[in-house]
PDB file of N, CA and C in Angstrom:
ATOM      1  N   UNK I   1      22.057 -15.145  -0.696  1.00  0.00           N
ATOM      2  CA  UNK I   1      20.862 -14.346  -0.548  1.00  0.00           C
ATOM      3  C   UNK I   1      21.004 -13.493   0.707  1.00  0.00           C
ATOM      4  N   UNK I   2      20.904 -12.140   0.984  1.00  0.00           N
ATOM      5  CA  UNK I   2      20.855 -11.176   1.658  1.00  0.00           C
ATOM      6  C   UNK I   2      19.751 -11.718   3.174  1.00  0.00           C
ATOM      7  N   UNK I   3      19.812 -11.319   4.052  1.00  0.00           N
ATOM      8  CA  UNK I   3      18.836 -11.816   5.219  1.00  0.00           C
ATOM      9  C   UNK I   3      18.810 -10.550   5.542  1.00  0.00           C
ATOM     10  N   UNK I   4      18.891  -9.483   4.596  1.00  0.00           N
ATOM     11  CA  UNK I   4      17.741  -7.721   5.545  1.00  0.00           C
ATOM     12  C   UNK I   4      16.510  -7.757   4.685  1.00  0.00           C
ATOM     13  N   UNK I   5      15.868  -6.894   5.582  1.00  0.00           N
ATOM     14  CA  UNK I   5      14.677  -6.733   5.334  1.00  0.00           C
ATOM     15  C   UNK I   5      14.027  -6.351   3.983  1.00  0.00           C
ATOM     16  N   UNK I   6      13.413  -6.794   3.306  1.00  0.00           N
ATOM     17  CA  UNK I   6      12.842  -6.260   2.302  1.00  0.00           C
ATOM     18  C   UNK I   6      12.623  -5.032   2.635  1.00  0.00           C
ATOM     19  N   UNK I   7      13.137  -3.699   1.382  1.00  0.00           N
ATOM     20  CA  UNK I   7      12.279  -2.486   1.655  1.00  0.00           C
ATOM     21  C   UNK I   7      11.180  -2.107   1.380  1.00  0.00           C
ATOM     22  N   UNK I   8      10.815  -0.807   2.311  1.00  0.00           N
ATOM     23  CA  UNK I   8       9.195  -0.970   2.473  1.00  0.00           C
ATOM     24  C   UNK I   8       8.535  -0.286   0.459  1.00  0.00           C
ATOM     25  N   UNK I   9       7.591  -0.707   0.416  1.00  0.00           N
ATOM     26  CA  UNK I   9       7.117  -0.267  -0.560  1.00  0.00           C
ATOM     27  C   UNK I   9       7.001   1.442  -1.149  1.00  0.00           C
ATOM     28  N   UNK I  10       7.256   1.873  -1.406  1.00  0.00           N
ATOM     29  CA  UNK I  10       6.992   3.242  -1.421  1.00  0.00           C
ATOM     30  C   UNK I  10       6.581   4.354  -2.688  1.00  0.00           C
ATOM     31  N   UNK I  11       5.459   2.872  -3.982  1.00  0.00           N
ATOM     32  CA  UNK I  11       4.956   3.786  -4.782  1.00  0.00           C
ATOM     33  C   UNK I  11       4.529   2.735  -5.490  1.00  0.00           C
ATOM     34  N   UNK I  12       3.278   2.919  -5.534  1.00  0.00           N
ATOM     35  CA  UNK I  12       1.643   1.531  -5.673  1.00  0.00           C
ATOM     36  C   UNK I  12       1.143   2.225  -7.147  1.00  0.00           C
ATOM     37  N   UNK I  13       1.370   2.100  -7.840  1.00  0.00           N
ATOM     38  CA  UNK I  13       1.194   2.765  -9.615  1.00  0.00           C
ATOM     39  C   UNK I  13       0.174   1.391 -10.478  1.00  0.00           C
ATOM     40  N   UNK I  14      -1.062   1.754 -10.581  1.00  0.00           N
ATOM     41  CA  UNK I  14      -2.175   1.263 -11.482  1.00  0.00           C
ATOM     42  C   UNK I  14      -3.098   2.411 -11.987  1.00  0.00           C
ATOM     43  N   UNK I  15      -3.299   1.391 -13.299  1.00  0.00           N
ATOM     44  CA  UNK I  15      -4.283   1.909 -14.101  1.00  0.00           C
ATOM     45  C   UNK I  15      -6.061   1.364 -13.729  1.00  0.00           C
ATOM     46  N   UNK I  16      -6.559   2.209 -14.496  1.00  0.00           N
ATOM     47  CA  UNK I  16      -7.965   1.944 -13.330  1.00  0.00           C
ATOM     48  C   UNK I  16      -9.215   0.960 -14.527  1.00  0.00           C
ATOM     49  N   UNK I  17      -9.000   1.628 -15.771  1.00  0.00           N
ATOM     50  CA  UNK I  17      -9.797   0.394 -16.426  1.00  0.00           C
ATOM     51  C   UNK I  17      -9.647  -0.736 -16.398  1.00  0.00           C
ATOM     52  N   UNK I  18     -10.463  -1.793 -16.358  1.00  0.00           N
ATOM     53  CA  UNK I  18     -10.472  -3.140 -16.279  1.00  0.00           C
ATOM     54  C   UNK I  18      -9.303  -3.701 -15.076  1.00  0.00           C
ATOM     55  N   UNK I  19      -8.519  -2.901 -14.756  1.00  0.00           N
ATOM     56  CA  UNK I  19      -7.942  -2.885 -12.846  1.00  0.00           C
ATOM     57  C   UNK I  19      -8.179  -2.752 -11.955  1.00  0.00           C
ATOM     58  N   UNK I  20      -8.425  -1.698 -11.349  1.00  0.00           N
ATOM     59  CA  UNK I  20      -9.359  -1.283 -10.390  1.00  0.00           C
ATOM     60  C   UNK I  20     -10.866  -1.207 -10.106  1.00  0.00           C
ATOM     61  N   UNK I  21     -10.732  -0.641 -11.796  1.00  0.00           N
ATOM     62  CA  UNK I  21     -12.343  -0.554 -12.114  1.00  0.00           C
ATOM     63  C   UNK I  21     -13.131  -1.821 -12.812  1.00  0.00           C
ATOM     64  N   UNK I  22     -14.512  -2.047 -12.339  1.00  0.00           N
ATOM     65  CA  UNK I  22     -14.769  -3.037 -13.883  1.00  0.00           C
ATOM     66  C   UNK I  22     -15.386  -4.044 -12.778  1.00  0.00           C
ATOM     67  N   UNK I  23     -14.715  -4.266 -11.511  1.00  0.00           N
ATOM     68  CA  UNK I  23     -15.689  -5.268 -10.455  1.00  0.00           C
ATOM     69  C   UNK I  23     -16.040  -3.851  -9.639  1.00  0.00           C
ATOM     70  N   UNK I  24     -17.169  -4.004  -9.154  1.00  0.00           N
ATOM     71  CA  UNK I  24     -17.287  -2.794  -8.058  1.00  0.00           C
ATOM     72  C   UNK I  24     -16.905  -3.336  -6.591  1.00  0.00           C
ATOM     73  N   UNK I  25     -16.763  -4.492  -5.853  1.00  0.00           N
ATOM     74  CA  UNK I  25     -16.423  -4.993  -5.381  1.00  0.00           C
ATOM     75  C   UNK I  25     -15.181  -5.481  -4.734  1.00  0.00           C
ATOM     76  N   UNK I  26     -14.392  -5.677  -5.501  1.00  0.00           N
ATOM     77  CA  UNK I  26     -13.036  -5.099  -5.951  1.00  0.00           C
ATOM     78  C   UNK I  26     -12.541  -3.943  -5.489  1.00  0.00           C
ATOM     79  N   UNK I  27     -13.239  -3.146  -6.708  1.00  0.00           N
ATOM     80  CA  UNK I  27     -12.861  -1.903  -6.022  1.00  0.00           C
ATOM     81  C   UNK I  27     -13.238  -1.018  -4.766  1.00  0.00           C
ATOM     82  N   UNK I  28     -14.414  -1.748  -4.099  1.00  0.00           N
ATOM     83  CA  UNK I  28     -14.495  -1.378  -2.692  1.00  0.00           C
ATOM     84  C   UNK I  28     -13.538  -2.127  -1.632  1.00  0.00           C
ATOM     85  N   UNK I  29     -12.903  -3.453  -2.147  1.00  0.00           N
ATOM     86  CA  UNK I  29     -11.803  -4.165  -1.108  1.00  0.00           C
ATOM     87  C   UNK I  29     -10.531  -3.306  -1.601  1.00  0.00           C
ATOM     88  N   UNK I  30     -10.626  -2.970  -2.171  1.00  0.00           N
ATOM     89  CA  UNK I  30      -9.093  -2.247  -2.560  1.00  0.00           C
ATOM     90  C   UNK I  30      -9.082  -0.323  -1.806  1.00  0.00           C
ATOM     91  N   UNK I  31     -10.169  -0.029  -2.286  1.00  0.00           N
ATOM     92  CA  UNK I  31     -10.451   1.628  -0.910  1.00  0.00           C
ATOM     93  C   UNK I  31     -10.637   1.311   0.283  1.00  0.00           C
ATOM     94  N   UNK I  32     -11.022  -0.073   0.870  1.00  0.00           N
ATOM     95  CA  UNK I  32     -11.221  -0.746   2.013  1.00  0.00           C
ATOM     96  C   UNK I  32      -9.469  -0.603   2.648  1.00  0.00           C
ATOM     97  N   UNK I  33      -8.662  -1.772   1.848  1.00  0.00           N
ATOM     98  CA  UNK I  33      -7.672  -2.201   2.576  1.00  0.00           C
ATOM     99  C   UNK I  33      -6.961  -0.864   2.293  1.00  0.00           C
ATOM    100  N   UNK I  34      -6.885  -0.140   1.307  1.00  0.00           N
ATOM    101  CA  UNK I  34      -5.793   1.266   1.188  1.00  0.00           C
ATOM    102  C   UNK I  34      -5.821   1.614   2.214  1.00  0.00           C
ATOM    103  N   UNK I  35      -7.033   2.423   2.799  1.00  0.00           N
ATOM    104  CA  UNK I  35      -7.595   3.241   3.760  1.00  0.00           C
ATOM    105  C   UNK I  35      -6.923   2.539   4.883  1.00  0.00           C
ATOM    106  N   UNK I  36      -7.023   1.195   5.449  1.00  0.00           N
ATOM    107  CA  UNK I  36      -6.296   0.504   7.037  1.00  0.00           C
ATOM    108  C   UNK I  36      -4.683   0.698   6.824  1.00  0.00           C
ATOM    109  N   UNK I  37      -4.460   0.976   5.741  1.00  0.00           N
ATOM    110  CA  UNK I  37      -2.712   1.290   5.626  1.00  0.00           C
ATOM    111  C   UNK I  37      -2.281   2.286   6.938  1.00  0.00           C
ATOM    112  N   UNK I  38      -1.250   1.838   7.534  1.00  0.00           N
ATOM    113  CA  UNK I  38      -0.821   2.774   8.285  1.00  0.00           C
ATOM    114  C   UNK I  38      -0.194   4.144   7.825  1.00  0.00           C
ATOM    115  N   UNK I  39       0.193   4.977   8.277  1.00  0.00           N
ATOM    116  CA  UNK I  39       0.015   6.349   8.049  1.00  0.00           C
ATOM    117  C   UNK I  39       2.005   6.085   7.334  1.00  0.00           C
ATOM    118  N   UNK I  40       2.331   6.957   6.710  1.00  0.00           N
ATOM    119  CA  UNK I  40       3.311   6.433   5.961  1.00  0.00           C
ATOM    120  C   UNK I  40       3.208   5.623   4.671  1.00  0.00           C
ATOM    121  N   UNK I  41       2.190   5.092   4.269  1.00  0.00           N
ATOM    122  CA  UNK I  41       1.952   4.052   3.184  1.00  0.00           C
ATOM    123  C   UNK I  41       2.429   5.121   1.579  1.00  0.00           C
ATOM    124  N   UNK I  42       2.490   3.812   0.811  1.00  0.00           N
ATOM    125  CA  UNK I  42       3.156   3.985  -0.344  1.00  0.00           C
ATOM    126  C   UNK I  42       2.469   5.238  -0.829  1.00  0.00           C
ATOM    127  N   UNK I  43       3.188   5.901  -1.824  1.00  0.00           N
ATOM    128  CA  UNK I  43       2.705   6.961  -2.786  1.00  0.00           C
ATOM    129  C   UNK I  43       0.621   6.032  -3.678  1.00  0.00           C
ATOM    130  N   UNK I  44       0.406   6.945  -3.816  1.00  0.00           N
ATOM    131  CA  UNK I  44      -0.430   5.997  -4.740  1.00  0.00           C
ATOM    132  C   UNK I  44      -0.857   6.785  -6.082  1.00  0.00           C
ATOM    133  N   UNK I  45      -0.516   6.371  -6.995  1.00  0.00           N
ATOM    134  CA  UNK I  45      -0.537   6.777  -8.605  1.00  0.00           C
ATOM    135  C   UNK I  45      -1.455   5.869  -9.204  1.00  0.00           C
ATOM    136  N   UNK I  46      -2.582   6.852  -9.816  1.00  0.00           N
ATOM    137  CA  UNK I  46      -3.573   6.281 -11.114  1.00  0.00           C
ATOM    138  C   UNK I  46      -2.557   6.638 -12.542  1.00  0.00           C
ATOM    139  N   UNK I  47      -2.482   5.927 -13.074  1.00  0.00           N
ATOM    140  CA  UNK I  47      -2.252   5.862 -14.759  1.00  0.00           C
ATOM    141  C   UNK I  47      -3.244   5.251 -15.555  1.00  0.00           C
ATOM    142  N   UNK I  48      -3.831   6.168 -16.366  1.00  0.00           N
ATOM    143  CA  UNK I  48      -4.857   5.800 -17.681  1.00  0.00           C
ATOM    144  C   UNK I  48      -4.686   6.720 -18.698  1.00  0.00           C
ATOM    145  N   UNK I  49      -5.111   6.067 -20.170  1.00  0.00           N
ATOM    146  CA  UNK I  49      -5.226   6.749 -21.453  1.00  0.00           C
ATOM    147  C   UNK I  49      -5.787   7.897 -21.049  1.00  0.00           C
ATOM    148  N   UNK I  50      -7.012   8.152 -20.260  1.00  0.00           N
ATOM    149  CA  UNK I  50      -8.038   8.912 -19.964  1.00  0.00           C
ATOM    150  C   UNK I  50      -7.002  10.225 -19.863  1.00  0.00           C
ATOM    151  N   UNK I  51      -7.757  11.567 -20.004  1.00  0.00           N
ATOM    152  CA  UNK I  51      -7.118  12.779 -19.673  1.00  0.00           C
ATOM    153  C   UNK I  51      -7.311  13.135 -18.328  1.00  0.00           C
ATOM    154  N   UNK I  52      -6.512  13.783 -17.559  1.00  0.00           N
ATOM    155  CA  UNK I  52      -6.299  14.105 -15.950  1.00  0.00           C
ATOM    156  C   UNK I  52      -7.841  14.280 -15.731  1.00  0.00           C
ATOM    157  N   UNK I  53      -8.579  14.949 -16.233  1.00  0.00           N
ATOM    158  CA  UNK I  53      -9.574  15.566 -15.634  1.00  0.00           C
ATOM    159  C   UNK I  53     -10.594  14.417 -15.907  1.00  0.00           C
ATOM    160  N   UNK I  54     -10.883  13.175 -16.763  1.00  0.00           N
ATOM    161  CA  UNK I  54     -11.611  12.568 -16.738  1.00  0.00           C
ATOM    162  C   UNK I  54     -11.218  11.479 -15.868  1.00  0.00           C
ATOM    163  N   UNK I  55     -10.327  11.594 -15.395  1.00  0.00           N
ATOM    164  CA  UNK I  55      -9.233  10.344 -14.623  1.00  0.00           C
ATOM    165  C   UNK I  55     -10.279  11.068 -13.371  1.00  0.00           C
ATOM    166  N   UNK I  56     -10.051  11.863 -12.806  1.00  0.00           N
ATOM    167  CA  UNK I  56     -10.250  12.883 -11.284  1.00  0.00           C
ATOM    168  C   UNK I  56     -11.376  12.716 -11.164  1.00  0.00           C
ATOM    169  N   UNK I  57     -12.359  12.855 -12.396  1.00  0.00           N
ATOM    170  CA  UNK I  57     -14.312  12.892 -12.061  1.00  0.00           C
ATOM    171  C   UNK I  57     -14.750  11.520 -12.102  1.00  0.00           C
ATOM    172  N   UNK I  58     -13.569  10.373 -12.587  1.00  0.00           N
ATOM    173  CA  UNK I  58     -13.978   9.115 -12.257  1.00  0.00           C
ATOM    174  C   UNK I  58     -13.873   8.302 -11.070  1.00  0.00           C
ATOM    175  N   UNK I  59     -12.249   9.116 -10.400  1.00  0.00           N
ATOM    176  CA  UNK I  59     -12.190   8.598  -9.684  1.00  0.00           C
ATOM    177  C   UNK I  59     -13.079   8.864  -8.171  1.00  0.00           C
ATOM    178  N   UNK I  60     -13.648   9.820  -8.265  1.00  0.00           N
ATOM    179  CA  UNK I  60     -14.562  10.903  -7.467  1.00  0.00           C
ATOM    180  C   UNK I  60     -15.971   9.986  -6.984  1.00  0.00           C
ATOM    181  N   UNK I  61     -16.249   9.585  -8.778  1.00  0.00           N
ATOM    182  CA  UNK I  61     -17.825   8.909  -8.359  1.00  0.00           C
ATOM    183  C   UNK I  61     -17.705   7.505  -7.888  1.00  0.00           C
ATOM    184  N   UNK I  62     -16.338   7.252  -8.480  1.00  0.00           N
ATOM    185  CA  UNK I  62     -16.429   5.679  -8.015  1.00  0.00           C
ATOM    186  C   UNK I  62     -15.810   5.754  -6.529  1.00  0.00           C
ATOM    187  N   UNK I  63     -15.541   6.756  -5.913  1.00  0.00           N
ATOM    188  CA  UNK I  63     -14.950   6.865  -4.403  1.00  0.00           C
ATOM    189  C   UNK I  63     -13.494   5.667  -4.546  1.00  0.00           C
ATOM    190  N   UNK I  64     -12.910   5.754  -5.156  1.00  0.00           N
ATOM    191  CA  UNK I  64     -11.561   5.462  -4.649  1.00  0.00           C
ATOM    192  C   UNK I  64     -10.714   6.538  -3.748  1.00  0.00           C
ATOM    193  N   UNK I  65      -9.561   5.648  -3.431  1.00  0.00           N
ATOM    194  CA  UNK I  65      -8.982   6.560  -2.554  1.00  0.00           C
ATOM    195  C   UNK I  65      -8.207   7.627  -3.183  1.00  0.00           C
ATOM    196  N   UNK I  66      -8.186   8.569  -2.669  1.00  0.00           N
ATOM    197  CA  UNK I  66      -7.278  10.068  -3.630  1.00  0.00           C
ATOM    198  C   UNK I  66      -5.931   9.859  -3.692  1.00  0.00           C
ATOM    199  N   UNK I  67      -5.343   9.837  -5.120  1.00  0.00           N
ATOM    200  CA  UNK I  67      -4.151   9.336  -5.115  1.00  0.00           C
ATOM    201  C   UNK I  67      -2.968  10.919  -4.770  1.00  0.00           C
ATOM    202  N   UNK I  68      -1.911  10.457  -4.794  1.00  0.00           N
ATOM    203  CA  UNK I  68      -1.003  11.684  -4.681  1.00  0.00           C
ATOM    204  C   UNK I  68      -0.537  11.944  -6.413  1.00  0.00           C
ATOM    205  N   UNK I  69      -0.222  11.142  -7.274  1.00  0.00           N
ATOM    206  CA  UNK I  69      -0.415  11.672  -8.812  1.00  0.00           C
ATOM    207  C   UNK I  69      -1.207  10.828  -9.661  1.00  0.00           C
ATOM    208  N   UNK I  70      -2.027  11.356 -10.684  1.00  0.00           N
ATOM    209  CA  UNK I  70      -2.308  11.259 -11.677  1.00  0.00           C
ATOM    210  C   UNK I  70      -1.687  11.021 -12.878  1.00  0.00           C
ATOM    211  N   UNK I  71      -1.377  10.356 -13.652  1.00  0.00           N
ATOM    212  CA  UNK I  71      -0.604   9.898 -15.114  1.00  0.00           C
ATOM    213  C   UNK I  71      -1.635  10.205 -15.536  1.00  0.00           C
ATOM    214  N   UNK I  72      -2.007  10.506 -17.197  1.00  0.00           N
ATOM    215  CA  UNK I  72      -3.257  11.126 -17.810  1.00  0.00           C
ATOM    216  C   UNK I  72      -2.594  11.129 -19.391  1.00  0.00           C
ATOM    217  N   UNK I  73      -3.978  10.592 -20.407  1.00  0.00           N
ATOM    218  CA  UNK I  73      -3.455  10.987 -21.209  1.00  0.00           C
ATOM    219  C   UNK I  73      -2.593  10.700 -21.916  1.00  0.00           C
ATOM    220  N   UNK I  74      -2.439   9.150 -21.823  1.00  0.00           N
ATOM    221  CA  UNK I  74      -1.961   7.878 -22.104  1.00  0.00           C
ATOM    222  C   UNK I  74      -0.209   8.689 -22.058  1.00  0.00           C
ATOM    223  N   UNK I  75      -0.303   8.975 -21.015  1.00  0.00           N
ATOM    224  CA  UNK I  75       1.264   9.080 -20.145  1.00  0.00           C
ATOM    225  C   UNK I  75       1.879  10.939 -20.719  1.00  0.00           C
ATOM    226  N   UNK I  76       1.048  11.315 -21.244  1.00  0.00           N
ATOM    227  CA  UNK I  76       1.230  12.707 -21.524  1.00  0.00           C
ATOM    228  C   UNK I  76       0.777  13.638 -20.674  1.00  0.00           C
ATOM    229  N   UNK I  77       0.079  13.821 -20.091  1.00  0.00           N
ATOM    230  CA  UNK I  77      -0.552  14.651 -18.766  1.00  0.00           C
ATOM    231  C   UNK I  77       0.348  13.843 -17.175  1.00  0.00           C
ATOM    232  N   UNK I  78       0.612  15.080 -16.699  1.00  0.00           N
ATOM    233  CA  UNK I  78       1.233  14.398 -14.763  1.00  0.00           C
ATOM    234  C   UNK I  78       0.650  15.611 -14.468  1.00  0.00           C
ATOM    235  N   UNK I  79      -0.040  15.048 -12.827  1.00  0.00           N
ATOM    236  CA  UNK I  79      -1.249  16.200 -12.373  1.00  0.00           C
ATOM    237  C   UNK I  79      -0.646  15.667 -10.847  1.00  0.00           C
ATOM    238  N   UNK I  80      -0.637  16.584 -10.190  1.00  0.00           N
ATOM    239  CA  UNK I  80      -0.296  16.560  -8.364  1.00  0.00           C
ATOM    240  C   UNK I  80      -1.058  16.756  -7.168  1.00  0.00           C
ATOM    241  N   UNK I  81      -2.122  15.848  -7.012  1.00  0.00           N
ATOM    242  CA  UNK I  81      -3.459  15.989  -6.870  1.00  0.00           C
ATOM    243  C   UNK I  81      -3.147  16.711  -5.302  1.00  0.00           C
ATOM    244  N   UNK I  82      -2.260  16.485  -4.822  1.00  0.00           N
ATOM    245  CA  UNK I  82      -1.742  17.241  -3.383  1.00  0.00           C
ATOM    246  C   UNK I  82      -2.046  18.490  -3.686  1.00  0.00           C
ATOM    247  N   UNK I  83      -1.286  19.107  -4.472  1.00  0.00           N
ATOM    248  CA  UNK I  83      -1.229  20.498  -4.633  1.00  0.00           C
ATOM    249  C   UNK I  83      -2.108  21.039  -5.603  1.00  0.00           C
ATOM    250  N   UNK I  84      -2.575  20.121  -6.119  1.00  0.00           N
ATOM    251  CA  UNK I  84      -4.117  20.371  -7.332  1.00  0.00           C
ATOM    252  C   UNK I  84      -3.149  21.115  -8.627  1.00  0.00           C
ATOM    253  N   UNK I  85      -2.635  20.479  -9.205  1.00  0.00           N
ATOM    254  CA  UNK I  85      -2.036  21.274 -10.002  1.00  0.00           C
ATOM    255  C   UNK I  85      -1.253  20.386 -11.363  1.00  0.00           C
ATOM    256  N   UNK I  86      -2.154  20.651 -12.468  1.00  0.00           N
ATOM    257  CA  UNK I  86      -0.820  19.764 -13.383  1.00  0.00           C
ATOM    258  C   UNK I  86       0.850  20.549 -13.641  1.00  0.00           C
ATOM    259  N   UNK I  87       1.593  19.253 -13.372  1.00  0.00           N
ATOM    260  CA  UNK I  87       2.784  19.547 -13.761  1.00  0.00           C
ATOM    261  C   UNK I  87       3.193  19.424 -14.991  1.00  0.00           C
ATOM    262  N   UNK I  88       3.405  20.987 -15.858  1.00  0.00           N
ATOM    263  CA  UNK I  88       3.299  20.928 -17.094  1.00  0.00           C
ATOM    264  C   UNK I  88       5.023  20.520 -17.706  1.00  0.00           C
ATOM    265  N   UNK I  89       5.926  20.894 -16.606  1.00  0.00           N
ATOM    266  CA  UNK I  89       7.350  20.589 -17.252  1.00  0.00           C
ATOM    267  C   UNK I  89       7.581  18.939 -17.374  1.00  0.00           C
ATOM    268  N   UNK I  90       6.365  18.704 -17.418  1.00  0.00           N
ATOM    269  CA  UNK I  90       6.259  17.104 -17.389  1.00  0.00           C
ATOM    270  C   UNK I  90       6.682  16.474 -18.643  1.00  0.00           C
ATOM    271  N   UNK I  91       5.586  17.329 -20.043  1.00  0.00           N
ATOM    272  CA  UNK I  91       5.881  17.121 -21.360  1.00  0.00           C
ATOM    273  C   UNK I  91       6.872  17.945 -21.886  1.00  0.00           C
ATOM    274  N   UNK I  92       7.550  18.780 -20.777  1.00  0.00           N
ATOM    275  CA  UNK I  92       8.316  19.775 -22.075  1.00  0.00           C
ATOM    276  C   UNK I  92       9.335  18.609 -22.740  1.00  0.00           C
ATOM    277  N   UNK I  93      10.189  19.393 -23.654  1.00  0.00           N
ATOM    278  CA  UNK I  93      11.219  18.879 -24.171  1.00  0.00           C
ATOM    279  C   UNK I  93      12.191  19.788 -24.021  1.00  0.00           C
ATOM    280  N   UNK I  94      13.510  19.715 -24.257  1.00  0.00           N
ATOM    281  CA  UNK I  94      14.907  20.283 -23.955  1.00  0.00           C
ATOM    282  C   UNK I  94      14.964  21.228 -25.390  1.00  0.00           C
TER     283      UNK I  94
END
């Protein structure tokens, strides 16, 4: 067994029905502890069936923390909430 360090985490990917969402409680310890992350912390990605834009107005009212992408669209929509912008060469095909 190796004795280095575990590497650091660097991309926190959940879906928000019945995960995040569904206790409200929950989901205030989870925008709680995100938020004390030190500066550097993992990517953070929502994935749901939901389409980007119903993913974004949910995640809005329920105040979670703003992720850096969106999955949407039961994995057919990728949205870059940094740059506000879906990335459409997401679905192309060759």
């Amino acid at each position: 067994m190796s004795t280095q360090e575990n590497p650091p985490i660097r991309l926190f990917s959940s879906d928000l029905d019945g995960t995040l969402l569904g206790n409200p409680e929950s989901a205030y310890r989870f925008k709680h502890t995100w938020e004390l992350l030190p500066r550097g912390r993992p990517m953070l990605v929502y994935n749901s069936g939901r389409t980007v834009k119903d993913t974004r107005s949910l995640v809005a009212a329920r105040k979670l923390p703003d992720p850096d992408l969106i999955i949407g669209g039961v994995g057919t929509e990728l949205y870059d909430c940094q740059q506000r912008r879906e990335l459409s060469d997401f679905g192309a095909h060759p």
